[in-house]
PDB file of C-alpha atoms in Angstrom:
ATOM      1  CA  MET A 141       0.000   0.000   0.000  1.00 92.00           C
ATOM      2  CA  ASN A 142       1.118   3.566  -0.567  1.00 93.00           C
ATOM      3  CA  ILE A 143       1.753   6.124   2.167  1.00 94.00           C
ATOM      4  CA  GLY A 144      -1.818   7.461   2.053  1.00 95.00           C
ATOM      5  CA  GLN A 145      -3.265   4.001   2.505  1.00 95.00           C
ATOM      6  CA  ALA A 146      -0.777   3.228   5.292  1.00 96.00           C
ATOM      7  CA  SER A 147      -1.742   6.479   6.950  1.00 97.00           C
ATOM      8  CA  LYS A 148      -5.419   5.627   6.823  1.00 97.00           C
ATOM      9  CA  ALA A 149      -4.846   2.054   8.040  1.00 97.00           C
ATOM     10  CA  SER A 150      -2.594   3.111  10.927  1.00 97.00           C
ATOM     11  CA  GLY A 151      -4.116   6.428  11.981  1.00 97.00           C
ATOM     12  CA  VAL A 152      -0.737   8.164  11.576  1.00 97.00           C
ATOM     13  CA  SER A 153      -0.599  11.149   9.229  1.00 97.00           C
ATOM     14  CA  THR A 154       1.556  10.978   6.135  1.00 96.00           C
ATOM     15  CA  LYS A 155       3.600  13.893   7.465  1.00 97.00           C
ATOM     16  CA  MET A 156       4.360  11.991  10.688  1.00 97.00           C
ATOM     17  CA  ILE A 157       5.184   8.808   8.770  1.00 96.00           C
ATOM     18  CA  ARG A 158       7.774  10.749   6.778  1.00 95.00           C
ATOM     19  CA  TYR A 159       9.079  12.336   9.977  1.00 96.00           C
ATOM     20  CA  TYR A 160       9.367   8.994  11.792  1.00 96.00           C
ATOM     21  CA  GLU A 161      11.243   7.626   8.808  1.00 94.00           C
ATOM     22  CA  SER A 162      13.577  10.645   8.679  1.00 95.00           C
ATOM     23  CA  ILE A 163      14.564  10.285  12.354  1.00 95.00           C
ATOM     24  CA  GLY A 164      14.979   6.525  12.091  1.00 94.00           C
ATOM     25  CA  LEU A 165      12.063   5.599  14.333  1.00 95.00           C
ATOM     26  CA  VAL A 166      10.704   3.383  11.564  1.00 94.00           C
ATOM     27  CA  ARG A 167      12.708   1.625   8.923  1.00 90.00           C
ATOM     28  CA  PRO A 168      12.768   3.301   5.519  1.00 88.00           C
ATOM     29  CA  ALA A 169       9.843   2.052   3.467  1.00 87.00           C
ATOM     30  CA  ASP A 170      10.472  -0.093   0.426  1.00 87.00           C
ATOM     31  CA  ARG A 171      10.185   1.833  -2.823  1.00 90.00           C
ATOM     32  CA  THR A 172       8.322   0.961  -5.975  1.00 88.00           C
ATOM     33  CA  ASP A 173       9.899   1.256  -9.412  1.00 87.00           C
ATOM     34  CA  SER A 174       8.431   4.755  -9.609  1.00 88.00           C
ATOM     35  CA  ASN A 175      10.051   5.579  -6.208  1.00 87.00           C
ATOM     36  CA  TYR A 176       6.821   5.661  -4.180  1.00 88.00           C
ATOM     37  CA  ARG A 177       6.922   4.322  -0.637  1.00 90.00           C
ATOM     38  CA  SER A 178       5.401   0.868  -0.259  1.00 93.00           C
ATOM     39  CA  PHE A 179       4.055  -0.361   3.074  1.00 94.00           C
ATOM     40  CA  GLY A 180       3.053  -3.829   4.156  1.00 93.00           C
ATOM     41  CA  PRO A 181       1.272  -5.204   7.222  1.00 95.00           C
ATOM     42  CA  ARG A 182       4.463  -5.141   9.348  1.00 94.00           C
ATOM     43  CA  GLU A 183       5.011  -1.430   8.743  1.00 94.00           C
ATOM     44  CA  VAL A 184       1.360  -0.598   9.387  1.00 96.00           C
ATOM     45  CA  ASN A 185       1.478  -2.538  12.669  1.00 96.00           C
ATOM     46  CA  GLU A 186       4.567  -0.593  13.710  1.00 96.00           C
ATOM     47  CA  LEU A 187       2.831   2.681  12.881  1.00 97.00           C
ATOM     48  CA  ARG A 188      -0.179   1.620  14.974  1.00 98.00           C
ATOM     49  CA  PHE A 189       2.209   0.741  17.797  1.00 98.00           C
ATOM     50  CA  ILE A 190       3.756   4.215  17.560  1.00 98.00           C
ATOM     51  CA  ARG A 191       0.349   5.918  17.475  1.00 98.00           C
ATOM     52  CA  ARG A 192      -0.796   4.051  20.594  1.00 98.00           C
ATOM     53  CA  ALA A 193       2.456   4.809  22.409  1.00 98.00           C
ATOM     54  CA  ARG A 194       2.168   8.505  21.492  1.00 97.00           C
ATOM     55  CA  ASN A 195      -1.417   8.513  22.756  1.00 97.00           C
ATOM     56  CA  LEU A 196      -0.082   7.212  26.078  1.00 97.00           C
ATOM     57  CA  GLY A 197       2.379  10.091  26.177  1.00 96.00           C
ATOM     58  CA  PHE A 198       5.625   8.236  25.536  1.00 97.00           C
ATOM     59  CA  SER A 199       8.410  10.360  24.062  1.00 96.00           C
ATOM     60  CA  VAL A 200       9.885   9.560  20.664  1.00 96.00           C
ATOM     61  CA  GLU A 201      13.010   8.276  22.438  1.00 96.00           C
ATOM     62  CA  GLU A 202      10.936   5.983  24.672  1.00 97.00           C
ATOM     63  CA  ILE A 203       8.969   4.761  21.672  1.00 97.00           C
ATOM     64  CA  GLY A 204      12.225   3.935  19.912  1.00 97.00           C
ATOM     65  CA  LYS A 205      13.262   1.782  22.866  1.00 96.00           C
ATOM     66  CA  LEU A 206       9.828   0.153  23.074  1.00 97.00           C
ATOM     67  CA  LEU A 207       9.791  -0.570  19.346  1.00 96.00           C
ATOM     68  CA  SER A 208      13.216  -2.141  19.587  1.00 95.00           C
ATOM     69  CA  LEU A 209      12.047  -4.334  22.448  1.00 96.00           C
ATOM     70  CA  TRP A 210       8.814  -5.198  20.626  1.00 95.00           C
ATOM     71  CA  ARG A 211      10.761  -6.303  17.558  1.00 93.00           C
ATOM     72  CA  ASP A 212      13.045  -8.470  19.711  1.00 94.00           C
ATOM     73  CA  ARG A 213      11.009 -11.596  20.505  1.00 91.00           C
ATOM     74  CA  GLU A 214      13.722 -12.748  22.958  1.00 92.00           C
ATOM     75  CA  ARG A 215      13.667  -9.589  25.094  1.00 92.00           C
ATOM     76  CA  PRO A 216      13.031  -9.746  28.828  1.00 93.00           C
ATOM     77  CA  SER A 217       9.771  -8.062  29.788  1.00 94.00           C
ATOM     78  CA  ARG A 218      11.468  -6.365  32.759  1.00 96.00           C
ATOM     79  CA  GLU A 219      13.001  -3.832  30.374  1.00 95.00           C
ATOM     80  CA  VAL A 220       9.583  -2.931  29.001  1.00 96.00           C
ATOM     81  CA  LYS A 221       8.140  -2.712  32.497  1.00 97.00           C
ATOM     82  CA  ALA A 222      10.963  -0.424  33.625  1.00 97.00           C
ATOM     83  CA  ILE A 223      10.243   1.987  30.760  1.00 97.00           C
ATOM     84  CA  ALA A 224       6.521   1.953  31.559  1.00 97.00           C
ATOM     85  CA  GLN A 225       7.102   2.503  35.284  1.00 98.00           C
ATOM     86  CA  SER A 226       9.479   5.387  34.615  1.00 97.00           C
ATOM     87  CA  HIS A 227       6.896   6.940  32.316  1.00 97.00           C
ATOM     88  CA  VAL A 228       4.174   6.553  34.954  1.00 98.00           C
ATOM     89  CA  ALA A 229       6.425   8.295  37.501  1.00 98.00           C
ATOM     90  CA  ASP A 230       6.960  11.166  35.047  1.00 97.00           C
ATOM     91  CA  LEU A 231       3.210  11.400  34.430  1.00 97.00           C
ATOM     92  CA  ASP A 232       2.489  11.399  38.177  1.00 98.00           C
ATOM     93  CA  ALA A 233       4.997  14.229  38.684  1.00 98.00           C
ATOM     94  CA  ARG A 234       3.465  16.259  35.854  1.00 97.00           C
ATOM     95  CA  ILE A 235      -0.028  15.649  37.228  1.00 98.00           C
ATOM     96  CA  ALA A 236       1.088  16.875  40.663  1.00 98.00           C
ATOM     97  CA  GLU A 237       2.617  19.999  39.111  1.00 98.00           C
ATOM     98  CA  MET A 238      -0.544  20.683  37.123  1.00 98.00           C
ATOM     99  CA  GLN A 239      -2.724  20.132  40.189  1.00 98.00           C
ATOM    100  CA  ALA A 240      -0.600  22.645  42.119  1.00 98.00           C
ATOM    101  CA  MET A 241      -0.992  25.148  39.257  1.00 97.00           C
ATOM    102  CA  ALA A 242      -4.757  24.626  39.189  1.00 98.00           C
ATOM    103  CA  ASP A 243      -4.971  25.041  42.981  1.00 97.00           C
ATOM    104  CA  THR A 244      -2.975  28.279  42.818  1.00 95.00           C
ATOM    105  CA  LEU A 245      -5.087  29.688  39.995  1.00 95.00           C
ATOM    106  CA  ARG A 246      -8.281  28.620  41.725  1.00 97.00           C
ATOM    107  CA  GLU A 247      -7.223  30.491  44.881  1.00 95.00           C
ATOM    108  CA  LEU A 248      -6.163  33.578  42.933  1.00 95.00           C
ATOM    109  CA  ALA A 249      -9.476  33.597  41.053  1.00 95.00           C
ATOM    110  CA  ARG A 250     -11.331  33.242  44.368  1.00 94.00           C
ATOM    111  CA  CYS A 251      -9.504  36.316  45.698  1.00 93.00           C
ATOM    112  CA  CYS A 252     -10.224  38.389  42.600  1.00 93.00           C
ATOM    113  CA  ALA A 253     -13.379  40.463  42.814  1.00 91.00           C
ATOM    114  CA  GLY A 254     -13.829  40.312  39.064  1.00 89.00           C
ATOM    115  CA  ASP A 255     -15.585  43.663  39.034  1.00 91.00           C
ATOM    116  CA  GLU A 256     -14.916  47.128  37.579  1.00 90.00           C
ATOM    117  CA  ARG A 257     -11.999  47.873  39.936  1.00 89.00           C
ATOM    118  CA  PRO A 258      -8.517  47.663  38.437  1.00 90.00           C
ATOM    119  CA  ASP A 259      -6.819  45.781  41.287  1.00 90.00           C
ATOM    120  CA  CYS A 260      -6.473  42.110  40.524  1.00 93.00           C
ATOM    121  CA  PRO A 261      -4.633  39.536  42.656  1.00 92.00           C
ATOM    122  CA  ILE A 262      -4.106  37.342  39.602  1.00 94.00           C
ATOM    123  CA  LEU A 263      -2.129  40.037  37.765  1.00 94.00           C
ATOM    124  CA  ALA A 264      -0.343  41.017  40.988  1.00 93.00           C
ATOM    125  CA  ASP A 265       0.791  37.425  41.492  1.00 93.00           C
ATOM    126  CA  LEU A 266       1.986  37.138  37.897  1.00 93.00           C
ATOM    127  CA  ALA A 267       3.923  40.410  38.273  1.00 94.00           C
ATOM    128  CA  GLU A 268       5.695  39.093  41.387  1.00 91.00           C
ATOM    129  CA  ALA A 269       7.118  36.138  39.533  1.00 67.00           C
TER     130      ALA A 269
END
């Protein structure tokens, strides 16, 4: 199948397929005699794998490691688990940071009268930083 068909089958845009190929995340596609990319079921499955991993928030570097492990049928699962656990820890830290930001903004908004007066604790707090 051509790149458009592979895109449709995998849910990955043609632009991202080209990008993933350019950075070496996926192997270069075979080429037809007229130099068009040609994709088979293996490549489409890898693109689906990448799409799912991106949807779970894995970085391109992490996806590269996961893809390498996925391709290696002899790999120990502990390596995969370690990557997943590290990613969960990163997500938990980001969630905590975002919750702290939301709490701060919630409190600042509570303190703001939101009326015709010019004084605003939200702007005052931003100016302090």
